[in-house]
CSV table of C-alpha atoms and ligand atoms in Angstrom, one decimal:
chain,number,residue,atom,x,y,z
W,130,MET,CA,-67.6,11.7,126.4
W,131,LYS,CA,-69.1,15.1,127.1
W,132,LYS,CA,-70.3,17.5,124.5
W,133,ILE,CA,-69.3,20.8,126.1
W,134,LEU,CA,-70.2,24.5,124.6
W,135,PHE,CA,-67.8,26.8,126.1
W,136,VAL,CA,-68.8,30.4,125.9
W,137,THR,CA,-66.4,33.1,126.4
W,138,SER,CA,-65.3,36.7,125.1
W,139,GLU,CA,-61.6,36.1,124.7
W,140,ALA,CA,-59.5,32.9,124.3
W,141,HIS,CA,-55.7,33.0,123.8
W,142,PRO,CA,-54.0,33.0,121.2
W,143,LEU,CA,-56.9,34.4,119.1
W,144,ILE,CA,-57.8,37.5,121.3
W,145,LYS,CA,-56.3,38.4,124.8
W,146,THR,CA,-56.8,41.3,127.4
W,147,GLY,CA,-56.1,39.1,130.4
W,148,GLY,CA,-55.8,35.9,132.5
W,149,LEU,CA,-59.5,35.3,131.2
W,150,ALA,CA,-57.8,34.5,127.9
W,151,ASP,CA,-55.2,32.2,129.2
W,152,VAL,CA,-57.8,30.1,131.0
W,153,CYS,CA,-60.3,30.0,128.0
W,154,GLY,CA,-57.4,28.9,125.6
W,155,SER,CA,-56.2,26.3,127.7
W,156,LEU,CA,-58.9,24.8,129.6
W,157,PRO,CA,-61.0,23.9,126.2
W,158,LYS,CA,-57.4,22.2,124.8
W,159,ALA,CA,-57.1,20.5,127.9
W,160,LEU,CA,-60.4,19.0,127.9
W,161,SER,CA,-60.2,18.0,124.4
W,162,GLU,CA,-57.1,16.2,125.1
W,163,LEU,CA,-59.3,14.3,127.9
W,164,SER,CA,-61.2,13.0,124.6
W,165,GLN,CA,-64.2,15.6,125.2
W,166,ASP,CA,-66.1,17.1,122.5
W,167,ILE,CA,-65.7,20.8,123.0
W,168,LYS,CA,-66.7,24.0,121.0
W,169,LEU,CA,-65.7,27.2,121.8
W,170,ILE,CA,-68.1,30.1,121.0
W,171,LEU,CA,-66.5,33.6,120.8
W,172,PRO,CA,-67.4,36.9,119.0
W,173,ARG,CA,-65.8,37.7,115.9
W,174,TYR,CA,-63.8,41.0,116.6
W,175,GLN,CA,-61.8,42.6,113.9
W,176,ALA,CA,-58.6,42.0,116.2
W,177,LEU,CA,-58.9,38.3,116.2
W,178,LYS,CA,-55.7,36.4,115.2
W,179,ILE,CA,-56.9,33.7,113.3
W,180,THR,CA,-54.4,31.3,111.6
W,181,GLU,CA,-56.4,28.2,110.7
W,182,ASP,CA,-58.8,28.0,108.0
W,183,ILE,CA,-62.2,29.9,108.4
W,184,ARG,CA,-65.4,28.9,107.1
W,185,PHE,CA,-69.2,29.7,107.2
W,186,LEU,CA,-71.4,27.4,108.9
W,187,CYS,CA,-74.7,28.9,109.0
W,188,SER,CA,-76.9,32.0,109.6
W,189,VAL,CA,-79.1,32.4,112.9
W,190,ARG,CA,-81.9,35.1,112.9
W,191,VAL,CA,-82.6,36.4,116.4
W,192,ASP,CA,-84.2,39.9,117.5
W,193,ASN,CA,-84.5,40.7,113.8
W,194,ARG,CA,-81.0,40.4,113.2
W,195,ASN,CA,-79.2,38.0,111.0
W,196,VAL,CA,-76.1,36.7,112.5
W,197,ASN,CA,-73.6,34.4,110.6
W,198,ILE,CA,-71.7,31.6,112.4
W,199,LEU,CA,-68.4,30.7,111.1
W,200,GLU,CA,-66.2,28.0,112.1
W,201,THR,CA,-62.2,27.8,112.6
W,202,ARG,CA,-60.1,26.0,114.9
W,203,LEU,CA,-58.1,27.0,118.3
W,204,PRO,CA,-54.3,26.8,116.9
W,205,ASP,CA,-52.5,23.6,118.0
W,206,SER,CA,-55.7,21.8,119.0
W,207,GLN,CA,-58.8,20.0,117.8
W,208,VAL,CA,-61.1,22.5,119.4
W,209,THR,CA,-63.5,23.9,117.1
W,210,VAL,CA,-64.2,27.7,117.2
W,211,LEU,CA,-67.6,29.1,116.5
W,212,LEU,CA,-67.5,32.8,115.6
W,213,VAL,CA,-70.3,35.0,115.9
W,214,ASP,CA,-70.2,37.2,112.8
W,215,TYR,CA,-72.0,40.4,113.4
W,216,PRO,CA,-69.9,43.2,111.8
W,217,THR,CA,-72.5,45.9,113.2
W,218,TYR,CA,-71.2,45.0,116.7
W,219,PHE,CA,-67.9,43.4,116.2
W,220,ASN,CA,-66.2,44.5,113.2
W,221,PHE,CA,-64.1,47.3,114.6
W,222,PRO,CA,-60.6,48.0,115.7
W,223,GLY,CA,-60.0,47.9,119.4
W,224,ASN,CA,-60.1,45.3,122.1
W,225,PRO,CA,-63.3,43.4,123.2
W,226,TYR,CA,-64.3,45.9,125.5
W,227,VAL,CA,-63.2,49.1,124.9
W,228,ASP,CA,-62.3,51.2,121.7
W,229,GLU,CA,-59.1,52.3,120.3
W,230,LEU,CA,-59.1,55.5,122.7
W,231,GLY,CA,-59.8,53.1,125.6
W,232,GLU,CA,-63.4,54.0,126.1
W,233,PRO,CA,-65.9,51.0,126.9
W,234,TRP,CA,-67.9,50.5,123.8
W,235,LEU,CA,-71.2,52.3,124.1
W,236,ASN,CA,-73.5,49.2,123.0
W,237,ASN,CA,-71.4,46.7,125.3
W,238,ALA,CA,-74.9,45.5,126.4
W,239,GLU,CA,-76.1,45.0,122.9
W,240,ARG,CA,-72.9,43.4,121.6
W,241,PHE,CA,-72.5,41.0,124.7
W,242,GLY,CA,-76.5,40.4,124.6
W,243,LEU,CA,-76.4,39.2,121.2
W,244,PHE,CA,-73.5,37.0,121.7
W,245,CYS,CA,-75.3,35.2,124.6
W,246,LYS,CA,-78.4,34.7,122.6
W,247,ILE,CA,-76.8,33.3,119.6
W,248,ALA,CA,-74.8,30.8,122.2
W,249,VAL,CA,-78.2,29.9,123.6
W,250,GLU,CA,-79.3,29.1,119.9
W,251,VAL,CA,-76.3,26.8,119.4
W,252,ALA,CA,-77.1,25.3,123.2
W,253,MET,CA,-80.4,24.3,122.0
W,254,ASP,CA,-79.3,23.0,118.6
W,255,ARG,CA,-81.6,25.8,116.9
W,256,ALA,CA,-78.3,26.8,114.5
W,257,HIS,CA,-78.8,23.8,112.6
W,258,LEU,CA,-75.3,22.5,113.5
W,259,ASN,CA,-76.9,19.0,114.4
W,260,TRP,CA,-74.9,19.1,117.9
W,261,GLN,CA,-76.5,19.7,121.2
W,262,PRO,CA,-74.1,20.0,124.0
W,263,ASP,CA,-74.7,18.5,127.5
W,264,ILE,CA,-73.0,21.0,129.1
W,265,VAL,CA,-72.8,24.8,128.4
W,266,HIS,CA,-69.9,26.1,130.4
W,267,CYS,CA,-69.9,30.2,130.4
W,268,ASN,CA,-67.2,32.6,131.7
W,269,ASP,CA,-67.4,36.1,133.2
W,270,TRP,CA,-70.4,38.6,132.7
W,271,GLN,CA,-70.2,38.9,129.2
W,272,SER,CA,-71.9,35.2,129.0
W,273,GLY,CA,-74.1,35.7,132.0
W,274,LEU,CA,-77.3,36.0,130.1
W,275,VAL,CA,-76.8,32.6,128.9
W,276,PRO,CA,-77.6,30.5,131.9
W,277,ALA,CA,-80.6,33.0,132.4
W,278,LEU,CA,-82.0,32.4,128.9
W,279,LEU,CA,-81.5,28.7,129.0
W,280,SER,CA,-83.3,28.6,132.5
W,281,LEU,CA,-86.3,29.5,130.3
W,282,GLU,CA,-86.2,26.7,127.8
W,283,TYR,CA,-87.6,23.1,127.6
W,284,GLU,CA,-84.9,20.5,129.0
W,285,PRO,CA,-81.8,23.0,128.5
W,286,PRO,CA,-78.3,21.5,128.8
W,287,LYS,CA,-76.5,21.8,132.3
W,288,THR,CA,-74.8,25.2,132.7
W,289,VAL,CA,-71.6,26.0,134.6
W,290,PHE,CA,-70.6,29.7,135.4
W,291,THR,CA,-67.2,30.5,136.1
W,292,ILE,CA,-65.9,33.6,137.8
W,293,HIS,CA,-62.8,34.8,136.8
W,294,ASN,CA,-63.0,38.0,138.5
W,295,MET,CA,-65.9,39.6,140.5
W,296,ALA,CA,-64.8,43.1,140.0
W,297,TYR,CA,-66.5,43.4,136.6
W,298,GLN,CA,-70.0,42.4,136.4
W,299,GLY,CA,-71.6,44.0,133.4
W,300,LEU,CA,-73.8,46.4,135.0
W,301,PHE,CA,-76.2,48.4,132.3
W,302,PRO,CA,-79.0,51.1,132.6
W,303,LYS,CA,-82.5,49.2,132.9
W,304,THR,CA,-83.3,50.5,129.5
W,305,ALA,CA,-81.1,47.8,128.2
W,306,VAL,CA,-83.8,45.4,129.4
W,307,TYR,CA,-86.0,46.8,126.8
W,308,ASP,CA,-83.2,47.1,124.1
W,309,LEU,CA,-82.1,43.6,124.8
W,310,ASN,CA,-85.6,42.4,124.6
W,311,ILE,CA,-85.1,40.4,128.0
W,312,PRO,CA,-88.1,38.3,129.1
W,313,GLY,CA,-90.0,39.9,132.1
W,314,ARG,CA,-89.8,36.7,133.9
W,315,LEU,CA,-86.0,37.5,134.4
W,316,TRP,CA,-86.2,40.9,135.5
W,317,HIS,CA,-86.7,41.0,139.0
W,318,ILE,CA,-84.3,41.4,142.2
W,319,ALA,CA,-84.2,37.5,142.6
W,320,GLY,CA,-83.1,37.4,138.8
W,321,LEU,CA,-81.3,40.0,136.7
W,322,GLU,CA,-81.9,43.1,138.6
W,323,PHE,CA,-79.1,44.7,140.7
W,324,TYR,CA,-80.3,47.8,142.1
W,325,ASP,CA,-82.4,49.0,139.2
W,326,MET,CA,-79.7,48.1,136.8
W,327,LEU,CA,-79.4,45.1,134.6
W,328,SER,CA,-76.5,42.8,135.8
W,329,PHE,CA,-75.1,40.1,133.5
W,330,ILE,CA,-73.0,38.5,135.9
W,331,LYS,CA,-76.4,37.7,138.0
W,332,GLY,CA,-77.6,35.8,135.0
W,333,GLY,CA,-74.7,33.3,136.1
W,334,LEU,CA,-74.7,33.5,139.6
W,335,VAL,CA,-78.6,33.0,139.8
W,336,TYR,CA,-79.2,30.5,137.0
W,337,ALA,CA,-76.2,28.3,136.6
W,338,ASP,CA,-76.6,25.0,137.8
W,339,PHE,CA,-73.2,25.4,139.3
W,340,ILE,CA,-70.9,28.0,140.2
W,341,THR,CA,-67.1,27.8,140.0
W,342,THR,CA,-64.2,30.2,140.6
W,343,VAL,CA,-60.8,30.0,139.5
W,344,SER,CA,-59.3,29.1,143.2
W,345,PRO,CA,-61.0,27.5,146.3
W,346,SER,CA,-60.1,30.5,148.5
W,347,TYR,CA,-61.7,32.9,146.3
W,348,ALA,CA,-64.8,30.9,146.2
W,349,LEU,CA,-65.1,31.6,150.2
W,350,GLU,CA,-63.8,35.3,150.0
W,351,ILE,CA,-66.7,36.3,147.6
W,352,GLN,CA,-68.9,35.2,149.9
W,353,THR,CA,-67.7,38.1,152.1
W,354,THR,CA,-68.7,41.7,152.1
W,355,GLU,CA,-65.1,42.7,151.5
W,356,PHE,CA,-65.0,41.1,148.1
W,357,GLY,CA,-68.5,40.1,147.2
W,358,TYR,CA,-69.5,43.3,145.8
W,359,GLY,CA,-73.2,43.6,147.2
W,360,LEU,CA,-73.5,39.8,145.7
W,361,GLU,CA,-72.1,38.2,148.8
W,362,GLY,CA,-75.5,37.3,150.0
W,363,LEU,CA,-76.7,35.7,146.8
W,364,LEU,CA,-73.6,33.6,146.5
W,365,ALA,CA,-74.0,32.6,150.2
W,366,THR,CA,-77.4,31.3,149.4
W,367,ARG,CA,-75.6,29.3,146.4
W,368,ASN,CA,-72.9,27.9,148.6
W,369,ALA,CA,-73.9,24.5,148.0
W,370,SER,CA,-73.3,24.8,144.1
W,371,LEU,CA,-70.3,26.9,144.3
W,372,GLY,CA,-66.7,25.7,144.3
W,373,GLY,CA,-63.4,26.7,143.4
W,374,ILE,CA,-61.0,25.1,141.0
W,375,ILE,CA,-57.2,26.4,140.2
W,376,ASN,CA,-56.4,27.3,136.9
W,377,GLY,CA,-53.5,25.4,135.4
W,378,ILE,CA,-50.8,27.2,133.2
W,379,ASP,CA,-49.6,26.3,129.9
W,380,THR,CA,-46.7,24.3,131.0
W,381,GLU,CA,-45.0,24.2,127.6
W,382,TYR,CA,-44.9,27.7,126.9
W,383,TRP,CA,-43.7,28.3,130.4
W,384,ASN,CA,-40.9,25.8,130.8
W,385,PRO,CA,-37.6,26.8,131.8
W,386,GLU,CA,-35.9,23.7,130.3
W,387,THR,CA,-37.2,24.7,126.6
W,388,ASP,CA,-38.1,28.2,126.8
W,389,THR,CA,-36.9,30.1,123.7
W,390,TYR,CA,-37.1,33.6,125.0
W,391,ILE,CA,-34.5,33.0,127.6
W,392,ALA,CA,-30.7,33.1,127.4
W,393,GLN,CA,-30.1,29.8,129.2
W,394,THR,CA,-32.5,27.1,129.6
W,395,TYR,CA,-32.2,25.1,133.0
W,396,SER,CA,-33.9,22.8,135.3
W,397,ALA,CA,-34.3,21.9,138.8
W,398,ALA,CA,-31.2,19.8,138.6
W,399,THR,CA,-29.3,22.6,136.6
W,400,LEU,CA,-30.4,25.4,138.9
W,401,ASN,CA,-26.7,27.1,138.7
W,402,LYS,CA,-27.5,27.9,135.0
W,403,LYS,CA,-30.0,30.3,136.2
W,404,ARG,CA,-27.4,32.7,137.0
W,405,LEU,CA,-26.7,33.3,133.2
W,406,ASN,CA,-30.6,34.5,133.0
W,407,LYS,CA,-30.1,37.0,136.0
W,408,ALA,CA,-27.2,38.5,134.3
W,409,ASP,CA,-29.3,38.7,131.1
W,410,VAL,CA,-32.0,40.5,133.1
W,411,GLN,CA,-29.5,42.8,134.9
W,412,LEU,CA,-28.0,43.6,131.4
W,413,LYS,CA,-31.4,44.5,129.7
W,414,PHE,CA,-32.6,46.7,132.5
W,415,GLY,CA,-29.2,48.5,132.8
W,416,LEU,CA,-28.5,47.4,136.2
W,417,PRO,CA,-25.0,46.4,137.5
W,418,VAL,CA,-24.4,42.5,136.6
W,419,ASN,CA,-23.7,40.9,140.0
W,420,ASP,CA,-24.9,37.3,140.8
W,421,LYS,CA,-24.6,37.8,144.5
W,422,VAL,CA,-27.3,40.5,145.0
W,423,PRO,CA,-30.8,39.2,145.2
W,424,LEU,CA,-32.9,40.3,142.3
W,425,PHE,CA,-36.5,41.0,143.1
W,426,SER,CA,-39.2,41.3,140.3
W,427,LEU,CA,-42.8,42.1,139.3
W,428,ILE,CA,-44.8,41.7,136.3
W,429,GLY,CA,-48.3,42.9,135.8
W,430,ARG,CA,-51.2,45.4,135.5
W,431,LEU,CA,-50.2,48.4,137.4
W,432,VAL,CA,-53.3,48.7,139.4
W,433,GLU,CA,-54.5,48.9,143.0
W,434,GLN,CA,-55.8,45.3,142.9
W,435,LYS,CA,-52.2,44.3,142.6
W,436,GLY,CA,-51.1,45.9,145.7
W,437,ILE,CA,-48.9,48.2,143.5
W,438,ASP,CA,-49.7,50.9,146.0
W,439,LEU,CA,-48.1,48.5,148.9
W,440,LEU,CA,-45.2,48.0,146.7
W,441,VAL,CA,-44.5,51.9,145.9
W,442,GLU,CA,-44.8,52.5,150.0
W,443,CYS,CA,-42.1,49.8,150.5
W,444,LEU,CA,-39.7,50.8,147.8
W,445,PRO,CA,-37.8,53.6,149.5
W,446,GLU,CA,-36.9,51.3,152.3
W,447,MET,CA,-36.0,48.2,149.9
W,448,MET,CA,-33.6,50.6,148.4
W,449,THR,CA,-31.6,50.7,151.4
W,450,MET,CA,-31.2,46.7,151.4
W,451,ASN,CA,-28.9,44.8,149.5
W,452,LEU,CA,-30.9,44.0,146.5
W,453,GLN,CA,-32.3,45.2,142.9
W,454,PHE,CA,-35.5,45.2,141.8
W,455,VAL,CA,-37.0,45.2,138.2
W,456,LEU,CA,-40.7,45.9,137.1
W,457,LEU,CA,-42.7,44.9,133.9
W,458,GLY,CA,-46.1,46.4,133.6
W,459,SER,CA,-48.6,49.1,132.6
W,460,GLY,CA,-51.7,50.5,133.7
W,461,ASP,CA,-52.5,53.5,136.3
W,462,LYS,CA,-50.5,56.1,135.4
W,463,VAL,CA,-50.1,57.7,138.9
W,464,PHE,CA,-48.2,54.3,139.4
W,465,GLU,CA,-46.3,54.3,136.4
W,466,LYS,CA,-45.1,57.6,137.4
W,467,GLN,CA,-44.2,56.9,140.9
W,468,LEU,CA,-42.4,54.0,139.6
W,469,GLN,CA,-40.4,56.0,137.2
W,470,VAL,CA,-39.4,58.6,139.7
W,471,LEU,CA,-38.1,55.8,142.1
W,472,ALA,CA,-36.3,54.2,139.2
W,473,ASP,CA,-34.8,57.4,138.3
W,474,LEU,CA,-33.5,58.2,141.8
W,475,TYR,CA,-32.0,54.9,142.2
W,476,PRO,CA,-30.7,53.7,138.9
W,477,GLU,CA,-28.2,51.1,140.4
W,478,LYS,CA,-31.0,49.2,142.2
W,479,MET,CA,-34.0,49.5,140.4
W,480,ALA,CA,-35.2,49.6,136.7
W,481,ILE,CA,-38.6,49.3,135.0
W,482,ARG,CA,-40.0,49.0,131.8
W,483,LEU,CA,-43.4,50.3,131.1
W,484,GLY,CA,-45.7,48.6,128.4
W,485,TYR,CA,-46.6,44.7,127.8
W,486,ASP,CA,-44.0,42.5,126.7
W,487,GLU,CA,-44.4,38.8,126.7
W,488,ALA,CA,-40.7,37.8,125.8
W,489,LEU,CA,-39.4,40.0,128.5
W,490,ALA,CA,-41.8,38.5,131.1
W,491,HIS,CA,-40.1,34.9,130.2
W,492,VAL,CA,-36.6,36.7,130.6
W,493,ILE,CA,-37.5,38.1,134.0
W,494,GLU,CA,-39.2,34.9,135.2
W,495,ALA,CA,-36.1,32.9,134.5
W,496,GLY,CA,-33.8,35.5,135.8
W,497,ALA,CA,-35.2,37.0,138.8
W,498,ASP,CA,-34.6,35.5,142.2
W,499,VAL,CA,-37.8,36.8,143.8
W,500,PHE,CA,-41.2,37.4,142.1
W,501,LEU,CA,-43.6,40.0,144.3
W,502,MET,CA,-47.4,39.5,144.2
W,503,PRO,CA,-48.8,41.7,147.0
W,504,SER,CA,-52.2,41.5,145.6
W,505,LYS,CA,-55.2,42.8,147.9
W,506,PHE,CA,-57.3,40.1,146.0
W,507,GLU,CA,-56.6,37.6,143.3
W,508,PRO,CA,-59.1,35.4,141.9
W,509,CYS,CA,-56.3,33.0,141.0
W,510,GLY,CA,-53.3,34.6,139.4
W,511,LEU,CA,-50.8,33.0,137.1
W,512,ASN,CA,-47.6,34.7,137.7
W,513,GLN,CA,-46.9,33.2,140.9
W,514,MET,CA,-47.1,29.7,139.2
W,515,TYR,CA,-45.0,30.7,136.2
W,516,SER,CA,-42.4,31.9,139.0
W,517,GLN,CA,-42.4,28.5,140.8
W,518,ARG,CA,-42.0,26.7,137.6
W,519,TYR,CA,-38.8,28.9,136.9
W,520,GLY,CA,-37.4,28.5,140.5
W,521,THR,CA,-38.2,32.1,141.3
W,522,ILE,CA,-39.4,32.4,144.7
W,523,PRO,CA,-43.0,34.1,145.0
W,524,ILE,CA,-43.7,36.8,147.9
W,525,VAL,CA,-47.5,36.7,147.9
W,526,ARG,CA,-50.2,38.2,150.1
W,527,LYS,CA,-52.7,35.2,151.5
W,528,THR,CA,-55.6,35.9,149.3
W,529,GLY,CA,-57.5,33.9,146.6
W,530,GLY,CA,-55.4,31.6,144.5
W,531,LEU,CA,-52.3,32.9,145.7
W,532,ALA,CA,-53.1,31.5,149.3
W,533,ASP,CA,-53.9,28.0,147.4
W,534,THR,CA,-50.8,27.7,145.4
W,535,VAL,CA,-47.8,29.1,147.4
W,536,THR,CA,-46.7,27.3,150.5
W,537,ASP,CA,-45.2,29.5,152.9
W,538,THR,CA,-41.4,28.7,154.0
W,539,LEU,CA,-41.5,27.6,157.9
W,540,PRO,CA,-39.4,24.9,159.6
W,541,GLU,CA,-42.2,22.6,159.2
W,542,THR,CA,-42.9,23.2,155.6
W,543,LEU,CA,-39.2,23.0,154.8
W,544,VAL,CA,-39.0,19.6,156.6
W,545,ILE,CA,-42.0,18.1,154.6
W,546,GLY,CA,-40.8,19.8,151.4
W,547,SER,CA,-43.7,21.9,150.9
W,548,ALA,CA,-42.1,25.3,151.4
W,549,SER,CA,-42.3,27.1,148.0
W,550,GLY,CA,-42.4,30.8,148.6
W,551,LEU,CA,-43.2,33.5,151.3
W,552,VAL,CA,-46.8,34.4,152.5
W,553,PHE,CA,-47.9,37.3,154.4
W,554,ASN,CA,-51.3,38.0,155.7
W,555,GLU,CA,-52.1,41.8,156.2
W,556,ALA,CA,-52.3,44.1,153.0
W,557,SER,CA,-50.0,46.7,154.3
W,558,ALA,CA,-46.7,48.0,153.4
W,559,GLY,CA,-45.1,46.8,156.8
W,560,ALA,CA,-46.4,43.1,156.4
W,561,LEU,CA,-44.8,43.0,152.6
W,562,LEU,CA,-41.6,44.5,154.1
W,563,GLU,CA,-41.3,41.8,156.6
W,564,ALA,CA,-41.7,39.3,154.0
W,565,ILE,CA,-39.2,40.7,151.9
W,566,LYS,CA,-36.7,40.7,155.0
W,567,ARG,CA,-37.4,37.2,155.4
W,568,ALA,CA,-36.8,36.4,151.8
W,569,LEU,CA,-33.2,38.1,152.1
W,570,ILE,CA,-32.3,36.0,155.3
W,571,LEU,CA,-33.6,32.7,153.2
W,572,TYR,CA,-31.6,33.9,150.3
W,573,SER,CA,-28.4,34.2,152.4
W,574,VAL,CA,-28.6,30.5,153.2
W,575,PRO,CA,-28.0,29.0,149.8
W,576,ASN,CA,-29.0,25.2,150.5
W,577,ILE,CA,-32.4,26.3,152.1
W,578,TRP,CA,-33.0,28.7,149.2
W,579,LYS,CA,-32.2,26.0,146.7
W,580,LYS,CA,-34.4,23.6,148.7
W,581,MET,CA,-37.4,26.2,148.1
W,582,GLN,CA,-36.7,26.5,144.6
W,583,VAL,CA,-36.7,22.7,144.2
W,584,ASN,CA,-39.8,22.3,145.7
W,585,ALA,CA,-41.2,25.4,143.8
W,586,MET,CA,-40.2,23.8,140.7
W,587,SER,CA,-41.7,20.2,141.2
W,588,GLN,CA,-45.5,21.5,141.6
W,589,ASP,CA,-48.0,20.2,139.1
W,590,PHE,CA,-49.7,23.5,138.0
W,591,SER,CA,-50.6,21.6,134.5
W,592,TRP,CA,-54.0,21.9,133.3
W,593,GLN,CA,-54.5,18.7,132.8
W,594,ARG,CA,-55.0,18.5,136.5
W,595,SER,CA,-57.4,21.3,136.3
W,596,ALA,CA,-59.2,20.1,133.7
W,597,GLU,CA,-60.0,16.6,135.2
W,598,GLN,CA,-61.6,18.6,138.1
W,599,TYR,CA,-63.7,20.2,135.7
W,600,LEU,CA,-64.6,17.2,134.2
W,601,ALA,CA,-65.6,15.5,137.3
W,602,LEU,CA,-68.0,18.5,138.0
W,603,TYR,CA,-69.7,18.1,134.4
W,604,GLU,CA,-70.0,14.5,135.2
W,605,ASN,CA,-71.6,15.4,138.6
W,606,LEU,CA,-74.2,17.6,137.0
H,251,ADP,P1,-54.6,39.5,135.6
H,251,ADP,O1,-55.5,38.4,134.7
H,251,ADP,O2,-55.5,39.9,136.8
H,251,ADP,O3,-53.9,40.6,134.9
H,251,ADP,P2,-52.9,37.1,136.1
H,251,ADP,O4,-51.7,36.9,136.8
H,251,ADP,O5,-53.8,36.3,136.4
H,251,ADP,O6,-53.3,38.5,136.4
H,251,ADP,O7,-52.3,37.1,134.4
H,251,ADP,C1,-51.7,38.2,134.1
H,251,ADP,C2,-51.1,37.6,132.6
H,251,ADP,O8,-50.7,38.7,132.0
H,251,ADP,C3,-49.9,36.8,133.0
H,251,ADP,O9,-49.9,36.0,131.8
H,251,ADP,C4,-48.8,37.6,133.0
H,251,ADP,O10,-47.5,37.4,132.6
H,251,ADP,C5,-49.3,38.8,131.9
H,251,ADP,N1,-48.7,40.1,131.9
H,251,ADP,C6,-49.4,41.2,132.6
H,251,ADP,N2,-48.8,42.3,132.2
H,251,ADP,C7,-47.8,42.1,131.5
H,251,ADP,C8,-46.9,42.7,130.8
H,251,ADP,N3,-46.4,44.1,131.1
H,251,ADP,N4,-45.8,42.1,129.8
H,251,ADP,C9,-46.0,40.8,129.8
H,251,ADP,N5,-47.0,40.2,130.2
H,251,ADP,C10,-47.9,40.7,131.3
């Protein structure tokens, strides 16, 4: 049994802004189900949704600040959650990174710097918890200083740093080095310095014993200039200690056989019932209810990363085809507006819902025939896995986790029973349109389409599978 301290800035269902929270809620739970002794450490934000008991554990003093550590539990699990309670930094409305107006907190360096230092105190068993982890598993830049600071300790635990998205690096003006009291030994270009800025993510990339990303393909991509954000050289030097492990999904929450959000539950054996969910989507979006017309969909953040610009470029031509399209998402106001204009132009074929709506996301996954994910890059991606589980065929660009989890439909993959979606290469509207046309052709041959659906639904995207790979990694360290 390993003792693992899991350091993260968000974890579902306590607090979530994106995919990071899904991973950091599920992986610790899956590890604890594999009988590991795991504690998760998280800042005590005002917005935390705590349902379990909460109690005071101890008080730790760092940098002349008294910080309380509280303890609660991750709902529906045996995972202990340590909350870093420092109201001056964390007890405000807003999300972990931005205030109520969406502006980044001005003291983000101080906030996450303090969080990292407390995690180090716990990791070195100086917080009087009588518990020293074997492994400290850090996630994204908010926890990046932990491996760096631990590297200065005598006999520290082994450290793993997981990159969920290289696009976010935690870069701050170099004055932060003094404000945070960063030891001088860490401040150099082979350390935390990045073009005269303090880089939190480099703390993980340089000093962690092992670096993981959330898919094998993304682990390779970030070593190239296109996806490395100037850190590709460093990552290439760490190549021997860098690998990818695909995220799992919550297979109970995303289960078409038991999903309480959807109109009609179904399984691979009762796929014909899926049409009731399709009618439900068409009704909810005010589109003509028609079982014959293929229903395309997209759920997600409306940002360039997700290839929304490609979609917008394709839509006018898509609207000339025999299909319907629904979209749920929010993000870039320019995209929101362009999509709304198109939806107003083609009310019989396309409808959108701007906002965040978890229940509707389930309804769409259950009812749509096709799910679009034309991402420019995608460290792992979750929706393409949810889609496959619901027999909703994903169309994805061949990048990151999309490339690793969706098998293109070709004569040979149909024969061996692995075809589960459509994969296109080039990040262009033309390539996306080609894939859409291929999907329409395949959809018109019901027995092939059904085969693809069954292949997709029989894939194992469970967290147990991923957790076993993490555990093997911990054991190797
Ligand atoms: P990312 O983390 O880059 O946003 P992922 O595909 O890894 O992308 O995860 C996104 C998660 O957020 C998924 O669980 C997805 O269903 C959910 N999601 C995104 N936008 C919305 C929305 N508007 N309504 C409901 N769920 C959403």
